[in-house]
């Protein structure tokens, strides 16, 4: 049984609101990769965009490696994830205020987003915008396993099996 999602399903999932984990190759003393949670934006068919401090460890390593990986997951049942890797196509100095506001509103409720934007206004000049073109997609969707487990639990509890099999993954 394959748990991989279709490319279209991967793109829809990645476009959803998830905190991503950005991983980039190590260039620091020990050479270990860096993996950190991060807000990101993505539209199907487009670029993955992250904002980070100009002199942060992420930015330094991304400049050196010229590529990174982003993994987004759904922890609630049914568990799913999409991991995407690719080359950096742009590192833009500074941040577009509208893009920053859209990212804040993506992750926070309206009042929280507005407060965040005011409290972190220095990011407009202290951060960079990094854009990555997705090339390699990995994914898993455990919906079918979750449905099987639920059916087995119903059966063990003495409930009849459903007349139609549970829907497959998308």
Coordinates of N, CA and C in Angstrom, one line a residue:
X1 N 0.9 -1.2 0.0 CA 0.0 0.0 0.0 C 0.9 1.2 0.0
X2 N 0.6 2.1 -0.9 CA 1.4 3.4 -1.0 C 0.7 4.4 -0.2
X3 N 1.4 5.2 0.5 CA 0.9 6.3 1.3 C 1.1 7.6 0.7
X4 N 1.8 7.6 -0.5 CA 2.2 8.9 -1.2 C 1.0 9.6 -1.7
X5 N 1.0 10.9 -1.6 CA -0.1 11.7 -2.2 C 0.2 12.1 -3.6
X6 N -0.8 12.4 -4.4 CA -0.6 12.9 -5.7 C 0.1 14.3 -5.6
X7 N 0.7 14.7 -6.7 CA 1.3 16.0 -6.7 C 0.3 17.1 -6.4
X8 N -0.9 17.0 -7.0 CA -1.9 18.0 -6.7 C -2.3 18.0 -5.2
X9 N -2.4 16.8 -4.6 CA -2.7 16.8 -3.2 C -1.6 17.3 -2.4
X10 N -0.3 17.1 -2.8 CA 0.8 17.6 -2.1 C 0.8 19.2 -2.1
X11 N 0.5 19.7 -3.3 CA 0.5 21.2 -3.4 C -0.7 21.8 -2.6
X12 N -1.8 21.1 -2.6 CA -3.0 21.7 -1.8 C -2.6 21.6 -0.3
X13 N -2.0 20.5 0.1 CA -1.6 20.4 1.5 C -0.6 21.4 1.9
X14 N 0.5 21.6 1.1 CA 1.5 22.6 1.4 C 0.9 24.0 1.5
X15 N -0.1 24.3 0.7 CA -0.7 25.6 0.6 C -1.5 25.8 1.9
X16 N -1.8 24.8 2.6 CA -2.6 24.9 3.9 C -1.7 25.5 5.0
X17 N -2.4 25.9 6.1 CA -1.6 26.5 7.2 C -1.0 25.5 8.1
X18 N 0.3 25.4 8.0 CA 1.1 24.5 8.8 C 2.4 25.2 9.2
X19 N 2.9 25.0 10.4 CA 4.2 25.5 10.7 C 5.1 24.5 10.0
X20 N 6.1 25.0 9.2 CA 7.0 24.2 8.5 C 8.3 24.0 9.3
X21 N 9.0 22.9 9.0 CA 10.3 22.8 9.5 C 11.3 22.9 8.4
X22 N 12.1 24.0 8.4 CA 13.1 24.3 7.4 C 14.4 23.5 7.8
X23 N 14.9 22.8 6.8 CA 16.2 22.1 7.0 C 17.2 22.6 5.9
X24 N 18.4 22.9 6.4 CA 19.4 23.3 5.4 C 20.7 22.7 5.8
X25 N 21.5 22.4 4.8 CA 22.8 21.7 5.1 C 23.7 22.5 6.0
X26 N 24.6 21.8 6.7 CA 25.4 22.5 7.6 C 26.7 23.1 7.0
X27 N 27.0 24.3 7.4 CA 28.2 25.0 6.9 C 28.9 25.5 8.1
X28 N 28.4 25.3 9.3 CA 29.0 25.8 10.5 C 30.0 24.8 11.0
X29 N 30.7 25.1 12.1 CA 31.8 24.2 12.5 C 31.6 22.7 12.5
X30 N 30.4 22.3 12.9 CA 30.2 20.8 13.0 C 29.6 20.2 11.7
X31 N 29.2 21.0 10.8 CA 28.6 20.6 9.6 C 27.3 19.9 9.7
X32 N 26.7 19.9 10.9 CA 25.4 19.3 11.0 C 24.3 20.1 10.3
X33 N 23.3 19.5 9.8 CA 22.2 20.3 9.2 C 21.4 21.1 10.3
X34 N 20.8 22.2 9.9 CA 20.0 23.0 10.7 C 18.6 22.7 10.4
X35 N 17.7 22.4 11.4 CA 16.3 22.2 11.2 C 15.6 23.1 12.2
X36 N 14.7 24.0 11.8 CA 14.0 24.9 12.7 C 12.6 25.1 12.2
X37 N 11.6 25.3 13.1 CA 10.3 25.6 12.7 C 10.2 27.0 12.1
X38 N 9.3 27.2 11.1 CA 9.2 28.5 10.5 C 7.9 28.7 9.8
X39 N 7.4 29.9 9.8 CA 6.2 30.2 9.0 C 6.7 30.3 7.5
X40 N 5.8 29.9 6.6 CA 6.1 30.0 5.2 C 4.8 30.3 4.4
X41 N 5.0 30.6 3.2 CA 3.8 30.7 2.3 C 4.1 29.9 1.0
X42 N 3.0 29.5 0.4 CA 3.1 28.7 -0.8 C 1.7 28.7 -1.5
X43 N 1.7 28.8 -2.8 CA 0.5 28.7 -3.6 C 0.8 27.6 -4.6
X44 N -0.1 26.7 -4.9 CA 0.1 25.6 -5.8 C 0.7 26.1 -7.1
X45 N 1.8 25.5 -7.5 CA 2.5 25.8 -8.8 C 3.5 27.0 -8.6
X46 N 3.6 27.5 -7.4 CA 4.5 28.7 -7.1 C 5.8 28.3 -6.4
X47 N 6.3 29.3 -5.7 CA 7.5 29.2 -4.9 C 7.2 29.1 -3.4
X48 N 8.0 28.4 -2.7 CA 8.0 28.4 -1.2 C 8.7 29.7 -0.8
X49 N 8.1 30.5 0.1 CA 8.7 31.7 0.6 C 8.8 31.7 2.1
X50 N 10.0 32.1 2.6 CA 10.2 32.2 4.0 C 10.8 33.6 4.3
X51 N 10.6 34.1 5.4 CA 11.2 35.3 5.9 C 12.1 35.0 7.1
X52 N 13.3 35.5 7.1 CA 14.2 35.3 8.2 C 15.2 36.4 8.4
X53 N 15.8 36.4 9.5 CA 16.8 37.5 9.8 C 18.0 37.4 8.8
X54 N 18.4 38.6 8.4 CA 19.5 38.7 7.4 C 20.7 38.0 7.8
X55 N 21.1 38.0 9.1 CA 22.3 37.4 9.6 C 22.0 36.2 10.4
X56 N 20.8 35.6 10.3 CA 20.5 34.4 11.1 C 21.3 33.2 10.6
X57 N 21.4 32.2 11.4 CA 22.0 30.9 11.0 C 21.3 30.4 9.8
X58 N 20.0 30.5 9.7 CA 19.2 30.0 8.5 C 19.7 30.7 7.3
X59 N 19.7 32.1 7.4 CA 20.1 32.9 6.2 C 21.5 32.5 5.7
X60 N 22.5 32.4 6.7 CA 23.9 32.1 6.3 C 24.0 30.8 5.6
X61 N 23.3 29.8 6.2 CA 23.4 28.5 5.6 C 22.6 28.4 4.2
X62 N 21.5 29.1 4.1 CA 20.8 29.1 2.9 C 21.6 29.7 1.8
X63 N 22.3 30.8 2.1 CA 23.2 31.5 1.1 C 24.3 30.5 0.7
X64 N 24.9 29.8 1.6 CA 26.0 28.8 1.3 C 25.5 27.6 0.5
X65 N 24.4 27.1 0.9 CA 23.9 25.8 0.3 C 23.1 26.1 -1.0
X66 N 22.4 27.3 -1.1 CA 21.6 27.7 -2.2 C 20.4 26.7 -2.4
X67 N 20.0 26.0 -1.4 CA 18.8 25.1 -1.4 C 18.4 24.8 0.0
X68 N 17.2 24.4 0.2 CA 16.8 23.9 1.5 C 15.6 23.0 1.3
X69 N 15.2 22.4 2.4 CA 14.0 21.5 2.5 C 13.0 22.1 3.5
X70 N 11.8 22.0 3.1 CA 10.7 22.4 4.1 C 9.8 21.2 4.2
X71 N 9.5 20.8 5.5 CA 8.5 19.8 5.8 C 7.3 20.4 6.6
X72 N 6.1 20.1 6.1 CA 4.9 20.5 6.8 C 4.1 19.2 7.2
X73 N 3.6 19.2 8.4 CA 2.8 18.0 8.8 C 1.5 18.4 9.4
X74 N 0.6 17.4 9.4 CA -0.6 17.4 10.2 C -0.5 16.4 11.3
X75 N -0.4 16.8 12.5 CA -0.2 15.9 13.6 C -1.5 15.2 14.0
X76 N -2.7 15.8 13.8 CA -3.9 15.2 14.2 C -4.2 14.0 13.2
X77 N -4.9 13.0 13.7 CA -5.3 11.9 12.9 C -6.3 12.3 11.8
X78 N -6.2 12.0 10.6 CA -5.1 11.1 10.0 C -3.8 12.0 9.8
X79 N -2.7 11.4 10.2 CA -1.5 12.1 10.0 C -1.1 12.2 8.6
X80 N -0.5 13.3 8.2 CA 0.0 13.6 6.8 C 1.2 14.4 6.9
X81 N 2.0 14.3 5.8 CA 3.1 15.3 5.7 C 3.5 15.5 4.3
X82 N 4.1 16.6 4.0 CA 4.7 16.9 2.7 C 6.0 17.5 2.9
X83 N 7.0 17.0 2.3 CA 8.4 17.5 2.3 C 8.8 17.9 0.9
X84 N 9.3 19.1 0.8 CA 9.7 19.6 -0.5 C 11.1 20.2 -0.4
X85 N 11.9 19.9 -1.4 CA 13.3 20.4 -1.5 C 13.5 21.1 -2.9
X86 N 14.4 22.1 -2.9 CA 14.7 22.7 -4.1 C 15.7 23.8 -4.0
X87 N 16.0 24.4 -5.2 CA 17.0 25.5 -5.2 C 16.4 26.8 -4.8
X88 N 17.2 27.6 -4.1 CA 16.8 29.0 -3.8 C 16.9 29.8 -5.1
X89 N 15.8 30.4 -5.5 CA 15.8 31.2 -6.7 C 16.0 32.7 -6.5
X90 N 15.8 33.1 -5.2 CA 15.9 34.5 -4.9 C 16.1 34.7 -3.4
X91 N 17.0 35.6 -3.0 CA 17.2 36.1 -1.6 C 17.1 37.6 -1.8
X92 N 16.0 38.1 -1.3 CA 15.7 39.5 -1.5 C 16.0 40.3 -0.2
X93 N 16.7 41.3 -0.3 CA 17.0 42.1 0.9 C 15.8 42.9 1.3
X94 N 15.4 42.7 2.6 CA 14.2 43.4 3.1 C 13.0 42.6 2.8
X95 N 11.8 43.1 3.3 CA 10.6 42.4 3.2 C 9.5 43.3 2.7
X96 N 8.7 42.8 1.8 CA 7.6 43.6 1.3 C 6.5 43.6 2.4
X97 N 6.1 44.8 2.9 CA 5.2 44.9 4.0 C 3.9 44.2 3.8
X98 N 3.4 44.1 2.5 CA 2.1 43.4 2.3 C 2.3 41.9 2.4
X99 N 3.5 41.4 2.0 CA 3.8 40.0 2.1 C 4.0 39.6 3.5
X100 N 4.6 40.4 4.3 CA 4.8 40.2 5.7 C 3.5 40.2 6.4
X101 N 2.6 41.1 6.1 CA 1.3 41.2 6.7 C 0.4 39.9 6.4
X102 N 0.5 39.5 5.1 CA -0.2 38.3 4.7 C 0.3 37.1 5.5
X103 N 1.6 37.0 5.7 CA 2.1 35.8 6.4 C 1.6 35.9 7.9
X104 N 1.6 37.1 8.5 CA 1.2 37.2 9.9 C -0.3 36.8 10.0
X105 N -1.1 37.2 9.0 CA -2.5 36.9 9.1 C -2.8 35.5 8.7
X106 N -1.9 34.8 8.0 CA -2.0 33.4 7.7 C -1.9 32.6 9.0
X107 N -1.1 33.0 9.9 CA -0.8 32.2 11.1 C -1.5 32.7 12.4
X108 N -1.9 33.9 12.4 CA -2.5 34.5 13.6 C -3.9 35.0 13.4
X109 N -4.7 35.1 14.5 CA -6.0 35.7 14.3 C -5.8 37.2 14.1
X110 N -6.8 37.9 13.5 CA -6.6 39.3 13.1 C -6.0 40.2 14.2
X111 N -6.5 40.2 15.4 CA -5.9 41.1 16.4 C -4.5 40.7 16.7
X112 N -4.2 39.4 16.8 CA -2.9 39.0 17.1 C -1.9 39.3 16.0
X113 N -2.4 39.2 14.7 CA -1.5 39.5 13.6 C -1.2 41.0 13.6
X114 N -2.1 41.8 13.9 CA -1.8 43.3 13.9 C -0.9 43.6 15.0
X115 N -1.0 43.0 16.2 CA -0.1 43.3 17.3 C 1.3 42.8 16.9
X116 N 1.3 41.6 16.3 CA 2.6 41.0 15.9 C 3.3 42.0 14.9
X117 N 2.6 42.5 14.0 CA 3.2 43.4 13.0 C 3.8 44.6 13.6
X118 N 3.1 45.2 14.6 CA 3.6 46.4 15.3 C 4.8 46.0 16.1
X119 N 4.7 44.9 16.9 CA 5.8 44.5 17.8 C 7.1 44.1 17.1
X120 N 7.0 43.7 15.8 CA 8.1 43.2 15.1 C 8.4 44.1 13.8
X121 N 8.1 45.3 13.9 CA 8.2 46.2 12.7 C 9.6 46.3 12.2
X122 N 10.6 46.1 13.0 CA 12.0 46.1 12.6 C 12.4 45.0 11.6
X123 N 11.5 44.0 11.5 CA 11.8 42.9 10.5 C 11.7 43.4 9.1
X124 N 11.0 44.5 8.8 CA 10.9 45.0 7.5 C 12.3 45.4 6.9
X125 N 13.2 45.8 7.8 CA 14.6 46.1 7.3 C 15.7 45.2 7.8
X126 N 15.4 44.3 8.8 CA 16.4 43.4 9.3 C 16.3 42.0 8.7
X127 N 15.3 41.8 8.0 CA 15.1 40.4 7.4 C 15.3 40.3 5.9
X128 N 15.3 39.1 5.4 CA 15.4 38.9 4.0 C 14.2 38.0 3.6
X129 N 13.9 38.0 2.4 CA 12.8 37.1 1.8 C 13.6 36.1 1.0
X130 N 13.3 34.8 1.3 CA 13.9 33.7 0.6 C 12.9 32.9 -0.2
X131 N 13.1 32.7 -1.5 CA 12.2 32.0 -2.3 C 12.9 30.7 -2.9
X132 N 12.2 29.6 -2.8 CA 12.7 28.3 -3.2 C 11.7 27.7 -4.3
X133 N 12.3 27.1 -5.3 CA 11.5 26.4 -6.3 C 11.4 25.0 -6.0
X134 N 10.2 24.4 -5.6 CA 10.1 23.0 -5.3 C 10.5 22.1 -6.4
X135 N 11.4 21.2 -6.2 CA 11.8 20.2 -7.2 C 11.5 18.8 -6.7
X136 N 11.8 18.5 -5.5 CA 11.6 17.1 -5.0 C 10.5 17.1 -3.9
X137 N 9.5 16.2 -4.2 CA 8.4 16.1 -3.3 C 8.3 14.8 -2.6
X138 N 8.2 14.7 -1.3 CA 7.9 13.5 -0.6 C 6.7 13.7 0.2
X139 N 5.9 12.6 0.4 CA 4.6 12.8 1.2 C 4.2 11.5 1.7
X140 N 3.3 11.6 2.7 CA 2.5 10.5 3.2 C 1.2 10.9 3.7
X141 N 0.2 10.1 3.5 CA -1.2 10.4 4.0 C -1.7 9.1 4.6
X142 N -1.9 9.1 5.8 CA -2.3 7.8 6.5 C -3.8 7.7 6.7
X143 N -4.6 8.4 5.9 CA -6.0 8.3 6.0 C -6.6 6.9 5.8
X144 N -6.0 6.2 4.9 CA -6.5 4.8 4.7 C -6.2 3.9 5.9
X145 N -5.1 4.1 6.5 CA -4.8 3.3 7.7 C -5.7 3.7 8.9
X146 N -6.0 5.0 9.0 CA -6.9 5.5 10.0 C -8.3 4.9 9.8
X147 N -8.7 4.9 8.6 CA -10.1 4.3 8.3 C -10.1 2.8 8.6
X148 N -9.0 2.1 8.3 CA -9.0 0.7 8.6 C -9.0 0.4 10.1
X149 N -8.3 1.2 10.8 CA -8.3 1.1 12.3 C -9.7 1.3 12.8
X150 N -10.3 2.4 12.3 CA -11.7 2.7 12.8 C -12.6 1.6 12.5
X151 N -12.5 1.0 11.3 CA -13.4 -0.1 10.9 C -13.1 -1.3 11.8
X152 N -11.9 -1.6 12.1 CA -11.6 -2.8 13.0 C -12.1 -2.5 14.4
X153 N -12.0 -1.3 14.9 CA -12.5 -0.9 16.2 C -14.0 -1.1 16.3
X154 N -14.7 -0.7 15.2 CA -16.2 -0.8 15.1 C -16.5 -2.3 15.2
X155 N -15.8 -3.1 14.4 CA -16.0 -4.5 14.3 C -15.8 -5.2 15.6
X156 N -14.7 -4.8 16.3 CA -14.4 -5.4 17.6 C -15.5 -5.0 18.7
X157 N -16.1 -3.9 18.5 CA -17.1 -3.4 19.4 C -18.5 -4.0 19.1
X158 N -18.5 -4.8 18.0 CA -19.8 -5.5 17.6 C -20.7 -4.7 16.7
X159 N -20.2 -3.6 16.1 CA -20.9 -2.8 15.1 C -20.7 -3.4 13.8
X160 N -21.7 -3.4 12.9 CA -21.6 -3.9 11.5 C -20.6 -3.1 10.7
X161 N -20.0 -3.7 9.8 CA -19.1 -3.0 8.9 C -19.9 -2.0 8.0
X162 N -19.4 -0.9 7.6 CA -20.2 0.0 6.7 C -20.4 -0.7 5.4
X163 N -21.6 -0.3 4.7 CA -21.9 -0.9 3.4 C -21.0 -0.5 2.3
X164 N -20.4 0.7 2.4 CA -19.4 1.1 1.4 C -18.1 1.3 2.1
X165 N -17.0 0.9 1.4 CA -15.7 1.1 2.0 C -15.4 2.6 2.3
X166 N -14.6 2.9 3.3 CA -14.3 4.3 3.6 C -13.6 4.9 2.4
X167 N -13.7 6.2 2.2 CA -13.1 6.9 1.1 C -11.6 6.7 1.1
X168 N -10.9 6.7 0.0 CA -9.5 6.6 -0.1 C -8.8 8.0 0.2
X169 N -7.6 8.0 0.1 CA -6.9 9.3 0.4 C -6.8 10.1 -0.9
X170 N -6.6 11.4 -0.7 CA -6.6 12.4 -1.8 C -5.4 13.0 -2.0

